[in-house]
XYZ file of C-alpha atoms in Angstrom:
651
model
C -16.718 -247.860 -105.725
C -17.042 -247.526 -101.956
C -16.351 -244.907 -99.372
C -17.423 -241.780 -101.268
C -17.346 -238.701 -99.079
C -19.193 -235.440 -99.521
C -16.748 -232.629 -98.758
C -19.373 -230.182 -97.567
C -17.455 -228.501 -94.756
C -19.934 -229.213 -92.021
C -19.374 -227.597 -88.620
C -16.581 -225.563 -87.196
C -15.022 -227.712 -84.508
C -17.908 -230.096 -83.897
C -21.114 -231.369 -85.506
C -23.955 -229.195 -84.319
C -26.919 -227.264 -85.593
C -25.179 -223.940 -84.999
C -24.029 -222.210 -88.173
C -20.595 -220.707 -88.246
C -20.320 -217.442 -90.155
C -17.494 -215.406 -91.617
C -17.460 -212.099 -93.433
C -14.849 -211.138 -95.993
C -14.485 -207.690 -97.580
C -12.696 -206.623 -100.734
C -9.673 -204.314 -100.323
C -11.782 -201.246 -101.175
C -14.668 -202.570 -99.002
C -17.133 -202.311 -101.893
C -17.773 -206.073 -102.076
C -18.695 -208.222 -99.095
C -19.050 -211.997 -98.845
C -20.960 -213.656 -96.005
C -19.918 -217.294 -95.663
C -22.076 -219.697 -93.690
C -20.988 -223.170 -92.673
C -23.516 -225.607 -91.210
C -24.679 -229.199 -91.437
C -26.289 -228.520 -94.818
C -22.936 -227.468 -96.253
C -21.179 -224.257 -97.085
C -22.891 -221.341 -98.792
C -22.202 -217.681 -99.339
C -23.822 -214.431 -100.350
C -21.917 -211.720 -102.196
C -23.240 -208.187 -101.870
C -22.273 -204.745 -103.089
C -23.697 -202.140 -100.770
C -27.313 -203.102 -100.260
C -27.475 -205.108 -103.507
C -27.321 -208.883 -103.599
C -24.921 -209.891 -106.380
C -25.088 -213.697 -106.221
C -25.655 -216.674 -103.934
C -23.471 -219.801 -103.988
C -24.422 -222.970 -102.157
C -23.610 -226.676 -101.926
C -19.882 -226.072 -102.331
C -18.283 -229.471 -102.044
C -16.826 -232.602 -103.582
C -17.638 -236.279 -103.637
C -14.387 -238.237 -103.407
C -13.216 -241.759 -102.731
C -10.121 -241.983 -100.525
C -10.925 -239.576 -97.709
C -12.168 -240.470 -94.242
C -15.857 -239.925 -93.587
C -17.381 -238.085 -90.667
C -17.947 -234.482 -89.595
C -15.380 -231.969 -90.776
C -13.793 -229.995 -87.978
C -11.974 -226.736 -88.544
C -8.502 -226.688 -87.102
C -7.628 -223.186 -88.276
C -9.245 -220.147 -89.876
C -6.569 -217.905 -91.323
C -6.935 -214.471 -92.865
C -4.449 -212.895 -95.210
C -4.179 -209.617 -97.136
C -2.088 -209.253 -100.291
C -1.300 -206.149 -102.332
C 1.516 -206.664 -104.834
C 2.508 -206.038 -108.406
C 2.839 -208.946 -110.829
C 4.904 -208.487 -113.985
C 3.949 -210.852 -116.818
C 6.631 -212.563 -118.884
C 4.595 -211.846 -122.016
C 2.592 -208.631 -122.030
C -1.020 -208.792 -123.154
C -3.217 -205.994 -121.749
C -0.841 -204.450 -119.223
C 2.864 -204.260 -118.461
C 2.087 -205.034 -114.809
C -0.930 -206.216 -112.843
C -2.022 -205.195 -109.373
C -2.747 -208.320 -107.341
C -4.758 -207.137 -104.323
C -7.162 -209.307 -102.352
C -8.280 -210.335 -98.891
C -8.211 -214.058 -98.212
C -9.837 -216.477 -95.808
C -8.576 -220.076 -95.592
C -10.544 -222.632 -93.580
C -8.373 -225.668 -92.794
C -10.066 -228.831 -91.542
C -8.667 -231.602 -89.374
C -9.364 -234.181 -92.059
C -6.662 -233.021 -94.492
C -8.621 -230.576 -96.564
C -9.268 -226.848 -96.815
C -11.108 -224.201 -98.772
C -9.711 -220.772 -99.647
C -11.672 -217.641 -100.543
C -10.074 -214.604 -102.175
C -12.050 -211.404 -102.536
C -10.680 -208.836 -104.956
C -12.185 -205.430 -105.714
C -13.134 -207.082 -109.011
C -14.775 -210.262 -107.711
C -14.591 -213.494 -105.735
C -12.647 -216.707 -106.233
C -12.562 -219.907 -104.187
C -10.898 -223.293 -104.444
C -10.476 -226.525 -102.552
C -7.235 -228.156 -101.430
C -6.566 -231.639 -100.087
C -3.611 -233.042 -98.133
C -4.327 -236.786 -98.177
C -1.463 -239.284 -98.112
C -2.841 -241.454 -100.917
C -4.337 -240.647 -104.293
C -8.006 -239.673 -104.591
C -10.781 -240.431 -107.018
C -13.050 -237.412 -107.400
C -16.570 -238.457 -108.324
C -17.979 -234.947 -108.566
C -17.501 -231.381 -107.436
C -20.662 -229.599 -106.394
C -21.628 -225.962 -106.852
C -24.909 -224.105 -107.173
C -25.234 -220.497 -108.337
C -28.449 -218.627 -107.718
C -29.484 -215.665 -109.833
C -32.926 -214.244 -110.600
C -35.042 -215.655 -113.448
C -35.174 -212.142 -114.925
C -31.375 -211.806 -115.081
C -29.930 -212.269 -118.586
C -27.092 -214.536 -119.667
C -24.630 -214.593 -122.575
C -23.308 -218.088 -123.162
C -22.302 -220.877 -125.528
C -24.060 -224.216 -125.204
C -23.644 -227.785 -126.400
C -25.563 -231.063 -126.434
C -22.598 -232.923 -124.954
C -19.110 -232.374 -123.536
C -17.691 -232.882 -127.049
C -17.068 -229.329 -128.228
C -14.857 -227.238 -130.493
C -15.938 -224.270 -128.299
C -17.060 -222.406 -131.421
C -20.818 -222.053 -130.946
C -22.382 -218.586 -131.365
C -23.048 -216.656 -128.173
C -26.703 -216.748 -127.160
C -28.497 -214.167 -125.039
C -31.424 -215.294 -122.900
C -33.161 -214.690 -119.618
C -32.105 -217.130 -116.900
C -35.649 -218.463 -116.801
C -35.597 -219.248 -120.535
C -32.427 -221.345 -120.585
C -32.693 -224.987 -121.638
C -32.085 -227.540 -118.834
C -31.211 -230.153 -121.466
C -28.151 -228.225 -122.678
C -24.629 -228.024 -121.285
C -22.991 -224.613 -120.853
C -19.226 -224.194 -120.930
C -17.358 -221.258 -119.465
C -17.065 -218.311 -119.602
C -20.661 -217.364 -118.819
C -21.612 -213.691 -118.516
C -24.649 -212.807 -116.406
C -26.232 -209.377 -116.826
C -28.211 -208.466 -113.736
C -31.514 -206.661 -114.133
C -29.925 -203.501 -112.734
C -27.129 -203.581 -115.355
C -24.334 -205.133 -113.274
C -22.237 -207.920 -114.857
C -21.137 -211.176 -113.214
C -18.594 -213.273 -115.111
C -18.260 -216.959 -114.242
C -15.092 -218.803 -115.241
C -12.087 -220.611 -113.731
C -8.309 -220.427 -113.440
C -5.313 -222.610 -112.598
C -6.889 -225.579 -114.353
C -4.452 -228.478 -114.433
C -4.741 -232.261 -114.024
C -8.502 -231.823 -113.602
C -11.506 -231.489 -115.933
C -12.960 -228.159 -116.984
C -16.005 -226.743 -115.233
C -19.319 -226.619 -117.110
C -22.818 -225.638 -116.008
C -26.336 -226.971 -116.178
C -29.441 -224.939 -115.394
C -32.835 -225.702 -113.906
C -34.473 -222.972 -115.995
C -35.459 -221.049 -112.862
C -32.398 -218.915 -112.216
C -30.006 -221.537 -110.894
C -26.811 -223.003 -112.365
C -25.354 -226.295 -111.179
C -21.692 -227.128 -111.762
C -20.758 -230.253 -113.694
C -17.631 -231.755 -115.291
C -16.791 -234.117 -118.157
C -16.364 -237.642 -116.770
C -13.040 -239.437 -116.941
C -12.646 -241.301 -120.276
C -12.735 -245.097 -120.275
C -12.335 -245.495 -124.046
C -11.413 -243.222 -126.936
C -13.011 -243.702 -130.344
C -10.751 -244.016 -133.374
C -12.179 -243.286 -136.813
C -10.776 -243.321 -140.328
C -10.153 -239.579 -139.992
C -7.417 -238.033 -137.883
C -9.620 -234.961 -137.434
C -12.207 -236.872 -135.394
C -10.122 -239.661 -133.833
C -9.443 -239.693 -130.122
C -12.798 -238.409 -128.931
C -14.377 -239.910 -125.824
C -16.401 -243.101 -126.094
C -17.263 -244.796 -122.810
C -16.620 -243.006 -119.519
C -16.055 -243.852 -115.876
C -18.399 -242.767 -113.099
C -15.914 -240.228 -111.764
C -14.342 -237.034 -113.083
C -10.712 -237.228 -111.948
C -7.975 -239.342 -110.387
C -5.596 -237.044 -108.561
C -2.751 -236.856 -106.093
C -4.048 -236.638 -102.541
C -2.006 -233.516 -101.877
C -2.960 -230.766 -104.275
C -4.843 -227.549 -104.972
C -7.880 -227.579 -107.238
C -8.891 -224.940 -109.812
C -10.083 -221.507 -108.753
C -13.764 -220.800 -109.387
C -14.128 -217.135 -110.417
C -17.147 -214.855 -110.012
C -16.067 -211.445 -111.276
C -18.196 -208.335 -110.825
C -18.311 -205.291 -113.100
C -20.600 -202.280 -112.981
C -19.955 -201.435 -116.638
C -18.182 -202.900 -119.647
C -14.798 -201.426 -118.709
C -14.766 -203.627 -115.609
C -14.780 -206.677 -117.876
C -11.943 -205.332 -120.023
C -9.732 -204.437 -117.039
C -10.267 -207.617 -115.010
C -7.134 -209.787 -114.699
C -8.289 -212.415 -112.194
C -7.725 -215.392 -114.512
C -4.058 -214.481 -114.905
C -3.502 -213.517 -111.272
C -4.990 -216.746 -109.914
C -2.934 -218.997 -112.207
C 0.254 -220.811 -111.234
C 3.378 -218.668 -111.678
C 5.848 -219.061 -114.525
C 7.439 -222.525 -114.622
C 10.011 -221.780 -117.338
C 13.377 -221.008 -115.741
C 14.616 -218.791 -118.574
C 11.779 -217.543 -120.798
C 13.889 -214.943 -122.616
C 13.634 -216.917 -125.884
C 9.836 -216.474 -126.108
C 8.972 -214.074 -128.920
C 5.454 -212.711 -129.426
C 4.679 -211.500 -132.930
C 2.560 -211.487 -136.062
C 2.022 -214.719 -138.017
C 1.392 -215.253 -141.706
C -0.089 -218.627 -142.545
C -0.946 -220.406 -145.736
C -4.221 -222.169 -144.976
C -6.914 -219.499 -144.922
C -5.290 -217.478 -147.669
C -5.528 -220.766 -149.589
C -2.185 -219.867 -151.144
C -4.101 -217.406 -153.334
C -0.991 -215.565 -154.440
C -0.492 -213.881 -157.789
C 2.069 -211.931 -159.772
C 4.676 -214.662 -159.320
C 6.422 -217.051 -161.708
C 5.746 -220.310 -159.821
C 2.692 -222.406 -159.096
C 1.308 -221.609 -155.647
C 0.707 -224.456 -153.221
C 2.196 -226.247 -150.249
C 5.694 -226.137 -151.651
C 9.095 -224.617 -151.046
C 8.634 -221.681 -153.444
C 5.355 -220.553 -151.875
C 6.792 -220.846 -148.375
C 9.742 -218.631 -149.319
C 7.322 -216.074 -150.784
C 5.465 -215.921 -147.440
C 8.763 -215.692 -145.578
C 9.964 -212.830 -147.772
C 6.740 -210.969 -147.017
C 7.221 -211.504 -143.274
C 10.795 -210.257 -143.480
C 9.749 -207.192 -145.495
C 7.291 -206.124 -142.788
C 8.929 -207.274 -139.577
C 6.447 -210.101 -138.968
C 7.886 -212.764 -136.679
C 6.365 -216.077 -137.856
C 5.344 -218.073 -140.881
C 3.044 -221.012 -140.127
C 2.635 -224.133 -142.237
C -0.994 -224.961 -141.552
C -2.981 -228.082 -142.443
C -1.531 -229.897 -145.447
C 2.232 -229.638 -144.948
C 2.532 -233.307 -143.879
C 0.506 -236.511 -144.086
C -2.231 -236.394 -141.427
C -0.791 -239.440 -139.649
C 2.907 -238.590 -139.958
C 4.616 -235.467 -138.642
C 8.092 -236.738 -139.464
C 8.022 -235.888 -143.166
C 6.668 -233.135 -145.365
C 4.602 -233.571 -148.521
C 6.329 -233.850 -151.929
C 7.497 -230.498 -153.228
C 8.167 -229.094 -149.760
C 11.721 -229.203 -148.418
C 11.228 -228.316 -144.768
C 14.927 -228.187 -143.973
C 15.535 -225.759 -146.834
C 12.602 -223.576 -145.824
C 13.618 -223.257 -142.174
C 17.220 -222.524 -143.180
C 15.994 -219.811 -145.560
C 13.705 -218.356 -142.889
C 16.618 -218.131 -140.470
C 18.562 -215.963 -142.909
C 15.557 -213.644 -143.073
C 14.976 -213.405 -139.318
C 11.654 -215.262 -139.558
C 10.624 -218.213 -137.388
C 8.702 -221.188 -138.820
C 5.781 -222.901 -137.094
C 3.907 -226.073 -138.025
C 0.301 -227.160 -137.533
C -0.375 -230.554 -135.924
C -3.397 -232.690 -135.178
C -3.206 -233.463 -131.475
C -3.583 -237.240 -131.785
C -0.780 -237.538 -134.328
C 1.466 -235.521 -132.024
C 0.471 -237.833 -129.169
C 1.317 -240.933 -131.230
C 4.693 -239.569 -132.403
C 5.524 -237.600 -129.281
C 9.301 -237.851 -128.910
C 9.990 -238.413 -132.593
C 7.913 -235.420 -133.699
C 9.369 -232.950 -131.223
C 12.873 -234.153 -132.046
C 12.212 -233.805 -135.768
C 10.824 -230.298 -135.320
C 13.937 -229.392 -133.362
C 16.223 -230.772 -136.078
C 14.345 -228.816 -138.726
C 14.585 -225.614 -136.691
C 10.839 -225.249 -136.124
C 10.087 -222.596 -133.487
C 6.433 -223.231 -132.703
C 3.399 -225.470 -133.099
C -0.303 -224.892 -133.628
C -2.180 -227.880 -132.181
C -5.744 -228.551 -133.326
C -8.918 -230.649 -133.018
C -8.745 -231.583 -129.332
C -12.428 -230.659 -128.787
C -12.494 -231.857 -125.148
C -11.590 -230.702 -121.655
C -11.797 -233.877 -119.583
C -8.907 -234.559 -117.192
C -6.872 -236.529 -119.735
C -7.016 -233.721 -122.288
C -6.250 -231.002 -119.741
C -3.168 -233.030 -118.761
C -2.197 -233.223 -122.429
C -2.284 -229.424 -122.778
C 0.162 -229.148 -119.876
C 2.393 -231.815 -121.388
C 2.454 -230.054 -124.773
C 3.228 -226.664 -123.219
C 5.996 -228.182 -121.094
C 7.562 -230.216 -123.909
C 7.401 -227.262 -126.284
C 9.117 -225.097 -123.672
C 11.848 -227.721 -123.325
C 12.399 -227.444 -127.099
C 12.079 -223.614 -127.021
C 8.895 -223.601 -129.098
C 5.815 -221.403 -128.778
C 2.283 -222.824 -128.830
C -1.082 -221.890 -130.321
C -4.044 -224.094 -129.294
C -6.945 -224.492 -131.760
C -10.012 -226.668 -131.294
C -9.348 -225.663 -127.707
C -11.182 -224.957 -124.467
C -11.123 -221.447 -122.988
C -7.856 -220.128 -121.483
C -7.657 -220.975 -117.790
C -4.283 -219.591 -116.729
C -1.927 -221.935 -118.600
C -0.226 -219.020 -120.357
C 1.050 -217.693 -117.028
C 2.527 -221.054 -116.031
C 3.881 -221.598 -119.554
C 4.251 -218.190 -121.219
C 5.275 -219.925 -124.452
C 1.519 -220.558 -124.850
C 0.907 -217.328 -126.742
C -2.692 -217.701 -127.849
C -5.639 -220.063 -128.308
C -8.915 -220.296 -130.134
C -12.153 -221.171 -128.227
C -14.258 -218.744 -130.256
C -15.892 -218.136 -133.595
C -13.103 -216.394 -135.475
C -12.304 -215.260 -138.989
C -11.933 -218.807 -140.337
C -15.708 -219.304 -140.076
C -16.416 -216.641 -142.698
C -15.998 -219.257 -145.389
C -18.792 -221.446 -144.027
C -21.176 -219.271 -141.956
C -22.285 -215.722 -141.163
C -21.610 -216.064 -137.420
C -18.457 -213.925 -137.502
C -20.343 -210.663 -137.882
C -19.948 -207.146 -136.406
C -22.279 -207.885 -133.493
C -20.123 -210.897 -132.621
C -16.995 -208.725 -132.826
C -18.581 -206.496 -130.170
C -19.126 -209.465 -127.851
C -15.616 -210.912 -127.954
C -13.742 -208.187 -125.999
C -16.146 -208.498 -123.078
C -16.657 -212.280 -122.910
C -14.013 -214.442 -124.568
C -11.112 -212.018 -124.124
C -11.843 -211.907 -120.378
C -10.242 -215.351 -120.050
C -7.055 -214.648 -122.005
C -5.503 -214.023 -125.413
C -7.467 -215.279 -128.396
C -6.516 -216.151 -131.945
C -9.202 -214.240 -133.845
C -7.125 -213.645 -137.048
C -7.991 -209.978 -137.783
C -7.302 -207.480 -140.580
C -8.489 -209.114 -143.788
C -8.128 -207.032 -146.934
C -11.224 -208.678 -148.465
C -14.075 -206.724 -146.924
C -17.854 -206.853 -147.329
C -20.929 -205.408 -145.650
C -24.188 -206.986 -144.550
C -25.720 -206.778 -148.023
C -22.915 -208.304 -150.082
C -21.146 -210.656 -147.668
C -21.047 -214.231 -148.931
C -19.470 -217.465 -147.792
C -16.626 -218.410 -150.150
C -14.678 -221.211 -148.567
C -11.639 -221.023 -150.843
C -11.321 -217.218 -150.832
C -13.062 -215.906 -147.692
C -14.042 -212.333 -147.016
C -14.763 -210.584 -143.720
C -18.048 -208.975 -142.651
C -17.198 -205.357 -141.886
C -15.457 -202.439 -143.546
C -11.722 -202.182 -144.161
C -11.333 -199.838 -141.185
C -13.396 -202.250 -139.060
C -11.191 -205.208 -140.020
C -8.023 -203.283 -139.190
C -9.415 -201.979 -135.890
C -9.919 -205.598 -134.808
C -6.116 -205.936 -134.728
C -6.101 -203.540 -131.758
C -9.380 -204.536 -130.113
C -8.995 -208.338 -130.243
C -5.401 -208.472 -129.102
C -3.138 -211.473 -128.846
C 0.649 -211.801 -128.297
C 0.505 -214.016 -131.376
C -1.687 -212.318 -133.984
C -2.290 -214.150 -137.252
C -3.220 -212.356 -140.476
C -5.745 -214.214 -142.662
C -4.906 -213.143 -146.215
C -2.170 -214.054 -148.641
C 0.913 -211.841 -149.039
C -0.340 -210.817 -152.494
C -3.443 -209.237 -150.949
C -1.343 -207.288 -148.461
C 1.202 -206.224 -151.101
C -1.737 -204.934 -153.165
C -2.943 -202.906 -150.158
C 0.486 -201.612 -149.170
C -0.819 -198.498 -147.405
C -2.903 -200.580 -145.001
C -0.173 -203.188 -144.629
C 2.373 -200.561 -143.621
C -0.056 -199.308 -140.969
C -0.587 -202.822 -139.596
C 3.141 -203.561 -139.522
C 3.668 -200.832 -136.928
C 1.060 -202.123 -134.451
C 2.531 -203.968 -131.426
C 1.120 -207.237 -130.100
C 1.973 -206.563 -126.427
C 0.723 -203.609 -124.417
C 1.623 -201.606 -121.315
C -1.860 -200.207 -120.757
C -5.405 -200.837 -121.970
C -8.427 -198.526 -121.674
C -12.004 -198.945 -122.829
C -12.887 -195.425 -123.931
C -16.475 -196.247 -124.884
C -18.402 -199.448 -125.334
C -21.713 -201.259 -125.151
C -21.622 -205.013 -125.351
C -22.837 -206.277 -128.715
C -23.110 -202.745 -130.142
C -19.871 -200.765 -130.250
C -16.354 -200.733 -128.803
C -13.670 -198.048 -128.630
C -10.500 -199.440 -127.090
C -7.145 -197.727 -126.562
C -3.871 -199.543 -125.957
C -0.487 -198.065 -125.097
C 2.959 -199.513 -125.852
C 5.697 -197.238 -124.542
C 4.668 -193.674 -125.365
C 2.535 -194.619 -128.392
C -1.208 -195.236 -128.330
C -3.320 -197.232 -130.749
C -7.099 -196.894 -130.751
C -9.563 -199.216 -132.420
C -13.258 -198.461 -132.813
C -15.952 -200.723 -134.285
C -19.725 -200.758 -134.487
C -22.290 -203.440 -135.218
C -24.407 -203.122 -138.362
C -25.790 -199.802 -137.167
C -24.061 -196.588 -138.301
C -22.698 -194.634 -135.372
C -21.192 -191.244 -134.519
C -18.879 -191.169 -131.506
C -17.297 -188.113 -129.919
C -13.976 -189.334 -128.577
C -12.179 -187.230 -126.000
C -8.419 -187.748 -125.829
C -8.096 -186.764 -122.171
C -6.386 -190.122 -121.504
C -3.237 -188.684 -123.126
C -0.526 -186.997 -121.097
C -0.586 -183.206 -121.662
C 1.190 -182.202 -124.851
C 1.058 -182.236 -128.637
C 0.720 -185.419 -130.657
C 0.802 -186.706 -134.213
C -2.199 -188.830 -135.176
C -2.524 -191.174 -138.154
C -6.070 -192.385 -138.870
C -7.664 -195.007 -141.093
C -11.420 -194.369 -141.213
C -14.432 -195.489 -143.208
C -14.559 -193.852 -146.623
C -17.594 -191.922 -147.785
C -18.830 -194.977 -149.726
C -17.963 -197.633 -147.121
C -21.683 -198.198 -146.540
C -21.871 -199.921 -149.936
C -18.206 -200.542 -150.799
C -16.704 -201.963 -147.624
C -13.142 -201.638 -148.904
C -13.474 -197.840 -149.056
C -11.313 -196.077 -146.484
C -9.392 -192.868 -145.915
C -5.926 -192.308 -144.489
C -5.255 -188.982 -142.809
C -2.545 -187.449 -140.662
C -2.557 -184.341 -138.500
C -1.503 -182.851 -135.176
C -3.686 -182.846 -132.056
C -3.456 -181.715 -128.461
C -4.178 -183.953 -125.501
C -7.811 -183.524 -124.480
C -9.010 -182.694 -127.977
C -12.282 -184.318 -129.048
C -12.271 -186.426 -132.203
C -15.468 -187.156 -134.127
C -15.709 -190.739 -135.357
C -18.189 -191.455 -138.158
C -18.678 -195.203 -138.439
C -20.536 -196.785 -141.355
C -22.765 -199.839 -140.752
C -20.300 -202.561 -139.776
C -17.720 -199.818 -139.804
C -14.581 -198.973 -137.915
C -11.798 -196.517 -137.163
C -8.188 -197.054 -136.150
C -5.563 -194.531 -135.102
C -1.938 -194.368 -134.050
C -1.041 -191.491 -131.706
C 2.600 -190.603 -131.055
C 4.142 -187.701 -129.107
C 5.389 -184.922 -131.391
C 8.837 -184.899 -129.832
C 9.312 -188.604 -130.599
């Protein structure tokens, strides 16, 4: 391949040794970015007061299809935005403030770079305006931190990933240069400040990963463009990348590239409240999204159809499906999902013997319940039109797509295609075996949730889904968007009696802890892991869960320390729900309710029982009246929790 060009934004107006400098401030003036453009490329320093937050350098691209030579700036434009953005589907807030100062440097050679500085952090992205298509060989980026800064991350040996590795915590200087690091990456500065690295508006382009030199510096990298895909005798593993090309993307010459995000937070609440991923994503592309329905999902796979007290044999069959649907209808839960096993792995056009899909969806409709189906991505790809048409004929209202395990350009394009086609058919989407959210749910709000984490399903095969992990997720994974954790199991264990039972999994943490996760690890599509029989048996807890919303008008971190404990409050209308969890250390928390509007309230609490330390299923349910501003004492057992619903007395 000939004619590669390094897009390093050389001089402003002419090639010279004189650096050109710009300064950009955040709307509240707390953050400042000094941008320098010279013959060595473009670099920047972000500061907060007198403190250096991070240094970026070598911002550029190597691309075939653009003219070579010095890059000359034709225009430097500044812009200030302060607006309110209302999401189609509410997650953390009913509205987001979108406030930033922007600098766009446009070059004479049909390219530009834009910087946006929010109070919460920095984002930049490239744009090109070439007449013909481009082949992008690489995109360059270097991030400089200090070797003594600490990092929370997930790593892999290769770009093949289910994005389900445990989070590690190391000093920058101790990180392995041989590993690959996918986003998000959370840096904890030696002074306690957080810097989150991730991306948004990812489409028709590979995901951003990082390498490290082990001395405090990250270097950006991307999965190369696939040349061949490997087919195996298993649908689960087929379609992974074999040989690759020596470039990362083939793109239209006129386009914007993904935003690179470097968010800054002084404390944990700054990670919870940050909405940059959503705000930087492409706006809603669905003309009429009124049909999109968030809600709770019951599914048959992880409960292993372990139902009892019935007069039929449980399994993937019509009778079991109707039992699940009846449970959903009884409790106002929106969806029932047929997970793995409802169809042959290589054929989505027919269900297995004993399951009448048409009868099930018709029955669900009479009950006000929507049916979803699980699909392996490569089977959906191979039966694209036929499968979507069949789902539509059956009356299926959503799909859960699984086992992609890649984020090269081809796969990122496939995500967009699935979201778009599902929207055309008025179906919602849940991505499993998926890369981190990168703004697709704003463009296609029918994408209600995705995986990209260790979640409840792993309890059957590992001990990675533990209370410490639960206290990492709100600050790291949830930063990027809604996640399908699958909270609120009724089979609870503590550190000393947890065991891995694949066919009847339990959760590490007390009953109150498991229920609090429903509030803390929110998702517009929240799946429950157990069978209906378990929830019928625990009717008191089930009734409490059934009243918890999945979309919120306001979110507040009331107390929290990453990896240790979390107390999170969420408001829907006038009602508040609070979830509190701890790691395997017992904890007492004095919780002040000064976030409430003045007045009297009714509070309903599920808390750890007196014996929850040894019997994790032990809990108490209490109700009383409180006044706004009153202090509540939370006593959390090891791996314990606390969950409350607060409603105004006059309601």
